[in-house]
């Protein structure tokens, strides 16, 4: 079974993209032309909400699939819509995988052993129903919160190992108050640096064949100096980088999340891509009726923006890695 | 609108119980007599799994409702069963509330602002579907993870304030490796103590009328010395105490989580109560057929155990508080 991180690296090379599109379905922002027929049929109900989320995500997936490596589903946006939102989540996972995308669930889960195992089996693995294995969600990777220490992460690592899945541990989050815990200095180092050291050792458990581990980290674009420090502490973990786009991070800000060879990070953008239709410069050109074209333009622009910054900083190595993978000399 | 913590305190007094029963439906542990008819009808499917979880939780609720204040739903156990598990979760919440129980969702959620708001609105509040307010889950309280700082907690506090709900922030968890982050010493104090100080100030936002805040904390029974320290740092927060029962904590271990007047904590037990039927001393007396009687015996024993320990340490004040509430002199 191929490791998650190997599948990820090969997708990045094939699509020449380290972009991830975040699927955060927010009813208030969905295009009216999509919502209205559903409201007319199912009323102003949670059933409508779930159906609208599913249709929106499915159509975004159809647009972005040729351009990106993965989608990141914001579980909270689905849970907000009740169990029908969760059904939309399940449908979206399946559809995205059918379109060749890797699916990262952004759930930031963590719990003590037994419950962490329940999350891991449920979201990444299998559940035995009277010994018949079922796949409740079947995602490719999930984000987890490290506040409970290794007990809260190990069950995810075990399931990831068994099923070729990935785990991204929160190290440095994109929000302003992230420092209240993450930047506390203990024994001369911030908490996030302690964690980076721990994760770096845990990462050995999930090493793939391209030099990276399927145990990655969430490291925000909004604190590039911290990202640079974390990068040196955990060289073999892929970084899932939020904060680019709507949250203010630029392509220059994501550069420190890459290793010196221009590999090692995937960059997420959610609202700036999926809701491009009402934001400049896309609002004027496309408007709400042509929202899917706005999504496509935005995701292509995102790829160009990041690839240009990468080419500027790493003139050769990143490209060479990609060529090697495409010609099959690295497998 | 009555504050969550006031509803909680009044329930504790009326039922003379600070016990919380944890609903962790694990297929592998459900009584065969409950599972078999469902498997025969719906096969070895996730639909069966969801239906079995719902029926089990409903019947546990019916048994424990007269004896306890609240149930705590372990979200991971429902999510493990796919969206049908989440439907079972929604049904369980509604049924428990109909039976007069407060419902605490143990989701340990946290995210940056917008997504934290999605979780808070979804689980505790309302969601507008084309301006028609819907209640996706309608729980009374939720557990949250503090790793993201105030940004990750504030949206829960805002929704709790608006809808009379409660929030329990993880401070010290029951698992062995909890210290890897929580016990790191920064500026002379462990991380959990920093958090206790922060939460104590945030708690002012949600003060009820009985001297406590609806912003509580999760503080494990398995580290009683830490619990005693945290108790002094956040005197006005209710503690949700896991770790009693199956995880090894005793009634003596939960005592430090109470304030000097014998109030301020609710004690959770999950597996030792709901799966009593296969554990001593209940297995022999009841066995799997009479599993509901085993649940009832176990929950009564739990109340007696904790109330005895409380009476020993706080001979008068706790009881007096209860009497005051029952006679209406404190409202």
XYZ file of C-alpha atoms in Angstrom:
662
model
C 0.000 0.000 0.000
C 1.362 3.387 -1.000
C 1.997 5.892 1.792
C -0.116 9.039 1.837
C 2.909 11.283 1.571
C 4.166 9.433 -1.515
C 0.801 9.786 -3.198
C 0.844 13.452 -2.251
C 4.331 14.060 -3.641
C 3.496 12.332 -6.897
C 0.301 14.332 -7.312
C 2.210 17.564 -6.689
C 4.669 16.631 -9.417
C 2.027 15.525 -11.900
C -0.157 18.584 -11.459
C 2.718 21.004 -10.927
C 0.774 22.364 -8.018
C 1.224 22.417 -4.289
C -2.121 24.125 -3.877
C -4.926 22.747 -1.753
C -8.423 24.133 -2.066
C -10.326 24.406 1.182
C -13.962 23.407 1.034
C -15.678 25.528 3.664
C -19.326 25.567 2.633
C -20.951 28.571 4.269
C -24.612 28.939 3.371
C -24.409 32.715 3.530
C -21.784 32.793 0.785
C -23.160 30.235 -1.651
C -24.228 31.558 -5.048
C -27.951 32.392 -5.104
C -28.447 30.529 -8.390
C -27.365 27.359 -6.638
C -29.372 27.922 -3.476
C -32.724 29.026 -4.867
C -33.811 25.828 -6.651
C -32.916 23.818 -3.554
C -34.849 26.140 -1.251
C -37.834 25.958 -3.582
C -37.804 22.188 -3.466
C -36.874 21.498 0.187
C -37.744 24.716 2.005
C -35.551 26.714 4.341
C -34.491 23.581 6.183
C -31.345 21.807 7.236
C -32.051 19.322 4.491
C -31.706 22.163 2.005
C -28.561 23.298 3.753
C -26.960 19.888 3.476
C -27.976 19.502 -0.158
C -26.659 22.948 -1.016
C -23.336 22.222 0.682
C -23.028 18.956 -1.222
C -23.825 20.489 -4.595
C -21.528 23.441 -4.046
C -18.609 21.254 -2.994
C -19.210 18.811 -5.845
C -19.142 21.597 -8.411
C -16.043 23.190 -6.872
C -14.331 19.807 -6.967
C -15.208 19.404 -10.644
C -13.609 22.751 -11.405
C -10.451 22.449 -9.309
C -9.661 18.746 -9.780
C -7.343 19.227 -12.783
C -5.449 22.019 -11.056
C -4.731 20.924 -7.493
C -3.469 18.032 -5.476
C -5.966 17.918 -2.675
C -9.026 19.434 -1.143
C -9.261 20.214 2.547
C -12.729 19.851 4.010
C -13.420 22.087 6.974
C -15.417 19.666 9.115
C -16.876 22.438 11.247
C -18.674 23.889 8.245
C -20.374 20.556 7.603
C -21.109 19.829 11.269
C -22.710 23.248 11.517
C -25.480 21.954 9.246
C -26.389 18.977 11.433
C -26.184 15.355 10.408
C -27.343 16.263 6.935
C -24.255 18.402 6.670
C -22.204 15.383 7.630
C -23.887 13.367 4.909
C -22.840 16.112 2.490
C -19.313 15.724 3.847
C -19.308 11.993 3.161
C -20.625 12.558 -0.371
C -17.998 15.230 -0.999
C -15.145 12.994 0.138
C -16.222 10.255 -2.243
C -16.719 12.602 -5.167
C -13.356 14.312 -4.709
C -11.560 10.973 -4.619
C -13.388 9.853 -7.759
C -11.988 12.976 -9.397
C -8.469 11.976 -8.404
C -8.037 14.375 -5.515
C -6.588 13.575 -2.130
C -8.969 14.501 0.675
C -7.701 16.104 3.862
C -10.237 16.496 6.653
C -9.568 19.592 8.700
C -11.109 18.431 11.943
C -8.361 19.310 14.427
C -9.456 16.285 16.422
C -7.774 14.976 19.528
C -8.878 12.892 22.461
C -7.604 10.307 24.886
C -6.681 6.900 23.499
C -9.957 5.087 22.895
C -11.731 8.073 21.451
C -8.752 9.151 19.373
C -8.848 5.635 17.989
C -12.541 6.060 17.193
C -11.773 9.263 15.260
C -8.873 7.632 13.449
C -10.752 4.476 12.479
C -13.820 6.438 11.512
C -12.238 9.153 9.413
C -9.216 7.346 7.968
C -9.707 3.637 8.454
C -12.301 0.945 8.784
C -14.904 0.010 11.345
C -15.960 -3.599 11.833
C -19.725 -4.050 11.959
C -20.039 -7.606 13.255
C -16.689 -8.281 11.593
C -17.729 -6.843 8.245
C -15.345 -3.949 7.572
C -17.062 -0.709 6.636
C -15.493 2.598 5.619
C -17.487 5.391 7.254
C -15.602 8.334 5.735
C -12.495 7.063 3.990
C -10.547 10.321 3.914
C -6.847 10.396 2.994
C -5.603 12.550 5.847
C -6.802 14.484 8.887
C -5.574 17.360 11.021
C -5.114 16.712 14.747
C -4.564 18.869 17.815
C -1.527 18.067 19.993
C -2.736 19.400 23.355
C -3.173 15.854 24.723
C 0.294 14.704 23.720
C 1.229 11.461 22.023
C -1.788 9.513 23.406
C -4.014 11.734 21.309
C -1.930 11.291 18.145
C -0.661 7.719 18.250
C -4.004 6.106 17.295
C -4.087 8.267 14.163
C -0.524 7.250 13.323
C -1.378 3.564 13.774
C -4.394 3.760 11.491
C -2.438 5.869 8.991
C 0.281 3.237 8.906
C -2.197 0.426 8.338
C -4.194 2.180 5.620
C -1.664 4.448 3.899
C -3.163 7.641 5.291
C -1.756 10.948 6.536
C -1.900 13.038 9.713
C -1.147 16.750 10.052
C -0.521 17.901 13.605
C -1.257 21.521 14.515
C 2.010 23.184 15.429
C 1.477 26.863 14.682
C -1.996 28.059 13.744
C -2.843 31.108 11.680
C -4.921 33.038 14.204
C -3.754 36.055 16.177
C -4.150 34.514 19.642
C -2.329 31.305 18.681
C 0.600 32.526 20.758
C -1.305 32.375 24.052
C -0.397 28.702 24.307
C 1.822 27.967 21.315
C 4.376 30.703 22.030
C 4.736 30.146 25.788
C 8.450 29.679 26.392
C 9.387 26.548 28.332
C 13.022 25.624 28.891
C 14.091 28.330 26.481
C 11.868 27.257 23.590
C 8.288 28.052 22.663
C 5.705 25.297 23.069
C 5.424 25.003 19.284
C 9.138 24.204 19.069
C 8.793 21.501 21.720
C 6.024 20.009 19.635
C 8.002 20.268 16.430
C 10.755 18.259 18.089
C 8.320 15.618 19.325
C 6.575 15.334 15.969
C 9.889 15.077 14.181
C 10.693 11.955 16.200
C 7.168 10.528 15.832
C 7.417 11.136 12.071
C 9.829 8.207 11.787
C 6.809 5.929 12.220
C 5.333 6.966 8.888
C 8.254 7.465 6.522
C 7.462 7.154 2.827
C 9.819 6.398 -0.049
C 10.514 9.993 -1.159
C 12.207 11.113 2.059
C 9.107 12.517 3.739
C 6.811 11.240 6.462
C 3.022 10.945 6.311
C 3.031 12.588 9.737
C 2.955 16.236 8.743
C 2.305 19.514 10.474
C -0.018 22.476 10.191
C 2.166 25.581 10.114
C 0.542 28.893 9.285
C 1.651 31.313 6.595
C 0.816 34.204 8.877
C 3.922 33.710 11.037
C 6.699 33.154 8.459
C 9.561 33.530 10.927
C 8.093 30.842 13.168
C 7.532 28.696 10.077
C 11.202 28.976 9.138
C 12.200 27.837 12.602
C 9.727 24.937 12.590
C 10.949 23.920 9.125
C 14.456 23.351 10.428
C 13.118 21.350 13.390
C 11.103 18.904 11.330
C 12.728 18.585 7.908
C 10.964 15.352 6.923
C 7.377 16.390 7.585
C 5.143 17.870 4.946
C 3.588 21.150 6.038
C -0.043 21.936 5.419
C 0.014 25.716 5.318
C -3.158 27.673 6.062
C -3.374 31.432 6.108
C -2.569 32.107 2.445
C -5.155 34.239 0.668
C -8.166 35.426 2.642
C -6.239 35.283 5.929
C -3.532 37.598 4.613
C -0.572 35.330 3.880
C 1.251 35.933 0.566
C 3.272 33.620 -1.655
C 6.402 35.103 -0.079
C 5.047 34.176 3.350
C 4.674 30.512 2.425
C 8.236 30.160 1.140
C 9.758 29.494 4.601
C 7.536 26.419 4.881
C 9.449 24.725 2.076
C 12.714 22.860 2.472
C 15.819 24.174 0.681
C 15.007 21.985 -2.334
C 11.635 23.662 -2.820
C 9.583 20.702 -1.605
C 7.800 19.922 1.633
C 4.697 22.100 1.765
C 1.157 22.264 0.456
C -0.618 25.581 0.586
C -4.294 25.900 1.357
C -6.669 28.591 0.237
C -10.359 28.376 0.994
C -12.520 31.482 0.780
C -10.313 33.358 -1.708
C -10.832 30.526 -4.201
C -14.254 29.037 -3.617
C -15.957 32.393 -3.077
C -13.914 34.248 -5.690
C -17.117 35.226 -7.489
C -17.860 38.045 -5.110
C -14.303 39.253 -4.555
C -12.026 41.379 -6.714
C -10.758 40.903 -9.341
C -13.224 38.113 -10.146
C -16.506 39.673 -9.064
C -16.561 42.131 -11.932
C -15.497 39.660 -14.582
C -17.725 36.753 -13.616
C -20.314 37.646 -10.988
C -22.489 35.144 -9.137
C -23.952 33.428 -12.217
C -20.520 32.386 -13.504
C -19.129 31.496 -10.082
C -17.464 28.311 -11.286
C -15.374 30.242 -13.794
C -14.340 32.543 -10.970
C -13.224 29.504 -8.948
C -11.180 28.243 -11.874
C -9.515 31.595 -12.501
C -8.718 31.964 -8.819
C -7.183 28.533 -8.470
C -5.065 28.997 -11.597
C -3.902 32.367 -10.278
C -3.049 30.755 -6.955
C -0.933 28.097 -8.636
C 0.847 30.727 -10.716
C 1.459 32.915 -7.699
C 2.982 30.127 -5.611
C 4.895 28.523 -8.475
C 6.416 31.892 -9.411
C 7.546 32.497 -5.856
C 8.987 28.980 -5.694
C 10.785 29.406 -9.031
C 12.280 32.645 -7.788
C 13.604 31.072 -4.579
C 14.468 27.619 -5.863
C 15.398 28.050 -9.538
C 16.083 24.384 -10.204
C 15.612 21.764 -7.518
C 11.840 21.811 -7.175
C 11.333 21.491 -10.925
C 13.930 18.770 -11.184
C 12.148 16.764 -8.511
C 8.949 17.083 -10.490
C 10.574 15.977 -13.740
C 12.152 12.997 -12.039
C 8.774 11.884 -10.771
C 7.095 12.365 -14.124
C 9.701 10.345 -15.970
C 9.537 7.644 -13.370
C 13.143 7.930 -12.215
C 11.894 8.516 -8.676
C 9.214 6.130 -7.518
C -32.815 32.949 29.564
C -31.260 30.874 32.321
C -27.497 30.354 32.239
C -26.239 26.820 31.653
C -24.347 26.773 34.928
C -27.452 27.791 36.867
C -29.469 25.021 35.260
C -26.644 22.643 36.080
C -26.433 23.690 39.730
C -30.182 23.392 40.189
C -30.221 19.930 38.643
C -27.389 18.816 40.912
C -29.369 19.955 43.919
C -32.641 18.409 42.807
C -31.154 15.056 41.933
C -28.569 15.065 44.738
C -26.057 13.962 42.157
C -23.021 15.456 40.567
C -22.642 12.428 38.334
C -22.545 12.606 34.573
C -22.943 9.476 32.489
C -20.789 9.328 29.407
C -22.464 7.932 26.309
C -19.674 6.285 24.325
C -21.464 3.829 22.066
C -18.924 1.218 20.976
C -20.409 -1.431 18.720
C -18.081 -4.072 20.115
C -19.457 -3.587 23.622
C -23.184 -3.318 22.955
C -25.358 -6.091 24.363
C -25.938 -8.850 21.802
C -29.671 -8.882 22.492
C -29.828 -5.291 21.318
C -27.592 -5.763 18.281
C -28.969 -8.955 16.797
C -32.459 -7.825 15.781
C -30.959 -4.733 14.160
C -28.374 -6.760 12.238
C -31.094 -9.130 11.091
C -33.144 -6.255 9.743
C -30.453 -3.954 8.297
C -27.446 -6.221 7.805
C -23.896 -5.662 8.946
C -23.968 -2.086 7.721
C -23.289 1.391 8.984
C -27.042 1.886 9.033
C -27.257 -0.901 11.598
C -24.388 0.648 13.509
C -26.126 4.008 13.705
C -29.440 2.455 14.704
C -27.782 0.337 17.378
C -25.961 3.357 18.803
C -29.210 5.308 18.913
C -31.189 2.547 20.597
C -28.459 1.838 23.122
C -28.090 5.503 24.077
C -31.861 5.978 24.264
C -32.241 3.072 26.643
C -29.289 4.167 28.785
C -30.823 7.640 28.986
C -34.154 6.181 30.111
C -32.397 4.322 32.917
C -30.087 7.066 34.157
C -32.337 10.118 33.729
C -33.759 10.033 37.287
C -30.323 9.636 38.809
C -27.972 12.091 37.116
C -27.714 15.660 36.028
C -26.291 15.291 32.576
C -25.070 12.952 29.916
C -21.828 13.521 28.060
C -21.832 12.331 24.468
C -18.440 11.291 23.152
C -18.705 12.705 19.635
C -15.869 10.543 18.322
C -17.881 7.385 19.025
C -20.730 8.690 16.890
C -18.502 10.088 14.134
C -16.794 6.703 13.946
C -20.061 5.318 12.548
C -20.291 7.772 9.663
C -23.100 10.235 9.088
C -25.595 7.690 10.345
C -23.731 7.765 13.621
C -24.147 11.523 13.651
C -27.877 11.113 13.088
C -27.901 8.826 16.136
C -26.102 11.590 18.010
C -28.769 14.143 17.081
C -31.547 11.757 18.115
C -29.789 11.035 21.423
C -29.404 14.718 22.245
C -33.102 15.320 21.719
C -34.180 12.287 23.697
C -31.923 13.081 26.651
C -33.274 16.614 26.827
C -36.841 15.331 26.689
C -35.959 13.230 29.709
C -34.789 16.314 31.581
C -31.071 15.777 31.227
C -28.507 18.361 30.282
C -26.454 17.306 27.284
C -22.720 17.923 27.148
C -21.016 17.165 23.849
C -17.485 15.939 24.360
C -16.046 17.057 21.058
C -12.884 18.837 22.194
C -13.347 21.149 19.238
C -11.215 24.165 18.449
C -10.415 26.099 15.333
C -9.675 29.600 14.142
C -12.424 32.182 14.397
C -14.817 31.478 11.540
C -14.730 27.710 11.967
C -14.913 27.890 15.744
C -18.022 29.986 15.180
C -19.397 27.274 12.890
C -18.875 24.670 15.599
C -20.413 26.910 18.253
C -23.477 27.855 16.207
C -23.933 24.309 15.017
C -23.593 22.462 18.292
C -24.914 25.022 20.774
C -26.781 27.675 18.844
C -28.754 28.330 15.727
C -28.009 28.436 12.027
C -29.973 30.682 9.719
C -31.162 28.934 6.569
C -32.260 31.847 4.401
C -33.031 33.698 7.633
C -35.091 30.862 9.095
C -33.309 29.829 12.303
C -32.664 26.102 12.597
C -31.144 24.178 15.496
C -28.833 21.526 14.056
C -27.827 19.877 17.340
C -29.072 21.991 20.234
C -26.742 20.651 22.918
C -26.398 22.377 26.283
C -22.617 22.464 26.493
C -19.493 21.403 24.645
C -15.866 20.687 25.467
C -13.220 22.733 23.643
C -9.463 22.495 23.193
C -7.412 25.567 24.110
C -4.357 25.068 21.881
C -5.437 27.925 19.580
C -5.936 30.421 22.400
C -8.851 32.776 22.885
C -9.697 32.991 19.148
C -10.670 29.343 19.306
C -12.804 29.760 22.423
C -14.407 33.181 22.121
C -16.967 32.138 19.476
C -18.201 29.399 21.810
C -18.452 31.894 24.651
C -20.433 34.318 22.473
C -22.926 31.657 21.413
C -23.125 30.342 24.976
C -23.953 33.823 26.216
C -26.676 34.309 23.629
C -28.325 30.912 24.106
C -27.674 30.062 27.776
C -25.188 27.324 26.983
C -21.957 26.098 28.564
C -18.349 25.565 27.502
C -15.768 23.326 29.187
C -12.174 24.061 28.208
C -9.615 21.264 28.416
C -7.068 22.194 31.057
C -5.702 18.886 32.312
C -6.698 15.708 30.532
C -6.785 12.225 32.023
C -4.296 10.486 29.737
C -0.728 9.584 30.657
C 0.977 11.712 27.997
C -1.102 14.801 28.780
C 2.002 16.285 30.387
C 3.961 16.458 27.134
C 2.309 19.793 26.427
C 0.159 20.572 29.462
C 2.977 20.249 32.023
C 5.669 22.170 30.122
C 6.870 24.847 32.529
C 6.852 28.385 31.135
C 7.740 31.352 33.341
C 7.719 29.116 36.378
C 4.258 27.641 35.800
C 3.020 24.674 33.789
C 1.068 25.376 30.625
C -2.126 24.124 32.290
C -1.731 26.757 35.004
C -1.308 29.504 32.398
C -4.518 28.312 30.832
C -6.313 28.138 34.147
C -5.429 31.771 34.712
C -6.628 32.790 31.265
C -9.874 30.834 31.572
C -10.504 32.295 34.988
C -10.496 35.780 33.477
C -12.549 34.707 30.450
C -15.063 33.095 32.834
C -16.287 36.545 33.822
C -18.077 36.675 30.465
C -20.477 33.909 31.433
C -21.228 34.379 35.137
C -24.476 32.879 36.360
C -26.491 33.787 39.444
C -25.123 31.110 41.817
C -21.508 32.341 41.827
C -20.271 30.125 39.011
C -19.521 30.707 35.356
C -20.834 28.730 32.390
C -17.238 28.704 31.160
C -15.953 25.599 32.900
C -12.928 23.384 32.610
C -12.087 19.757 31.994
C -9.784 18.646 34.813
C -8.979 14.962 35.139
C -9.406 12.858 38.263
C -6.202 11.022 37.405
C -3.963 13.917 38.510
C -5.523 15.013 41.823
C -2.620 17.237 42.868
C -2.809 19.164 39.616
C -6.578 19.359 40.064
C -6.143 20.933 43.501
C -3.837 23.559 42.046
C -6.164 24.295 39.143
C -9.119 24.550 41.555
C -7.459 27.430 43.395
C -6.659 29.176 40.104
C -10.207 29.130 38.778
C -12.605 29.112 41.723
C -15.665 30.186 39.753
C -15.559 27.595 36.993
C -17.380 24.296 37.153
C -15.082 21.345 36.518
C -16.103 18.482 34.291
C -14.015 15.646 35.713
C -13.189 12.638 33.542
C -11.071 9.731 34.650
C -13.327 8.419 37.446
C -14.195 4.730 37.102
C -12.808 2.832 34.156
C -9.821 5.168 33.859
C -8.786 4.514 37.457
C -9.822 7.649 39.357
C -11.563 7.093 42.713
C -14.052 9.198 44.651
C -11.129 10.427 46.773
C -9.360 11.533 43.595
C -12.258 13.730 42.516
C -12.486 15.576 45.836
C -9.767 18.145 44.967
C -11.897 19.263 42.028
C -14.520 20.641 44.391
C -14.382 24.022 46.069
C -14.184 24.197 49.880
C -17.996 24.315 50.076
C -18.328 20.974 48.290
C -19.622 22.424 45.038
C -18.032 23.117 41.681
C -17.556 19.778 39.960
C -19.436 17.201 37.957
C -17.925 13.751 37.660
C -18.150 11.689 34.502
C -18.145 7.947 34.196
C -18.685 6.267 30.856
C -17.680 2.652 30.366
C -17.945 1.630 34.032
C -21.626 2.584 33.969
C -22.957 1.951 30.495
C -21.098 -1.334 30.036
C -21.510 -2.466 33.655
C -23.237 -5.627 32.436
C -19.969 -7.337 31.590
C -17.890 -6.012 34.481
C -17.734 -7.059 38.116
C -19.691 -6.894 40.315
C -22.585 -6.482 37.876
C -21.745 -9.146 35.296
C -22.602 -11.994 37.621
C -25.778 -10.454 38.992
C -27.288 -9.228 35.732
C -25.439 -10.458 32.652
C -26.014 -9.178 29.121
C -29.777 -9.784 29.022
C -30.448 -7.522 31.987
C -27.902 -4.892 30.954
C -30.195 -1.979 31.782
C -30.471 -3.100 35.398
C -26.689 -3.250 35.506
C -26.547 0.348 34.267
C -28.982 1.437 36.955
C -27.100 -0.342 39.736
C -23.823 1.116 38.546
C -25.091 4.673 38.355
C -26.679 4.446 41.815
C -23.419 3.051 43.189
C -21.518 5.888 41.546
C -23.769 8.494 43.155
C -23.403 6.821 46.549
C -19.635 6.595 46.189
C -19.183 10.258 45.310
C -21.801 11.555 47.736
C -20.189 9.584 50.578
C -16.784 11.013 49.794
C -18.274 14.501 49.608
C -20.128 14.057 52.913
C -16.905 12.930 54.550
C -14.952 15.964 53.344
C -17.689 18.588 53.452
C -20.089 17.518 56.218
C -22.493 20.421 55.803
C -22.039 23.048 53.094
C -22.784 20.990 49.984
C -26.003 19.651 51.476
C -27.060 23.064 52.690
C -26.650 24.446 49.205
C -28.874 21.690 47.895
C -31.556 22.334 50.504
C -31.523 26.045 49.768
C -32.101 25.342 46.100
C -34.880 22.849 46.746
C -36.782 25.198 49.021
C -36.382 28.019 46.564
C -34.389 30.291 48.837
C -31.646 30.394 46.231
C -32.837 30.922 42.682
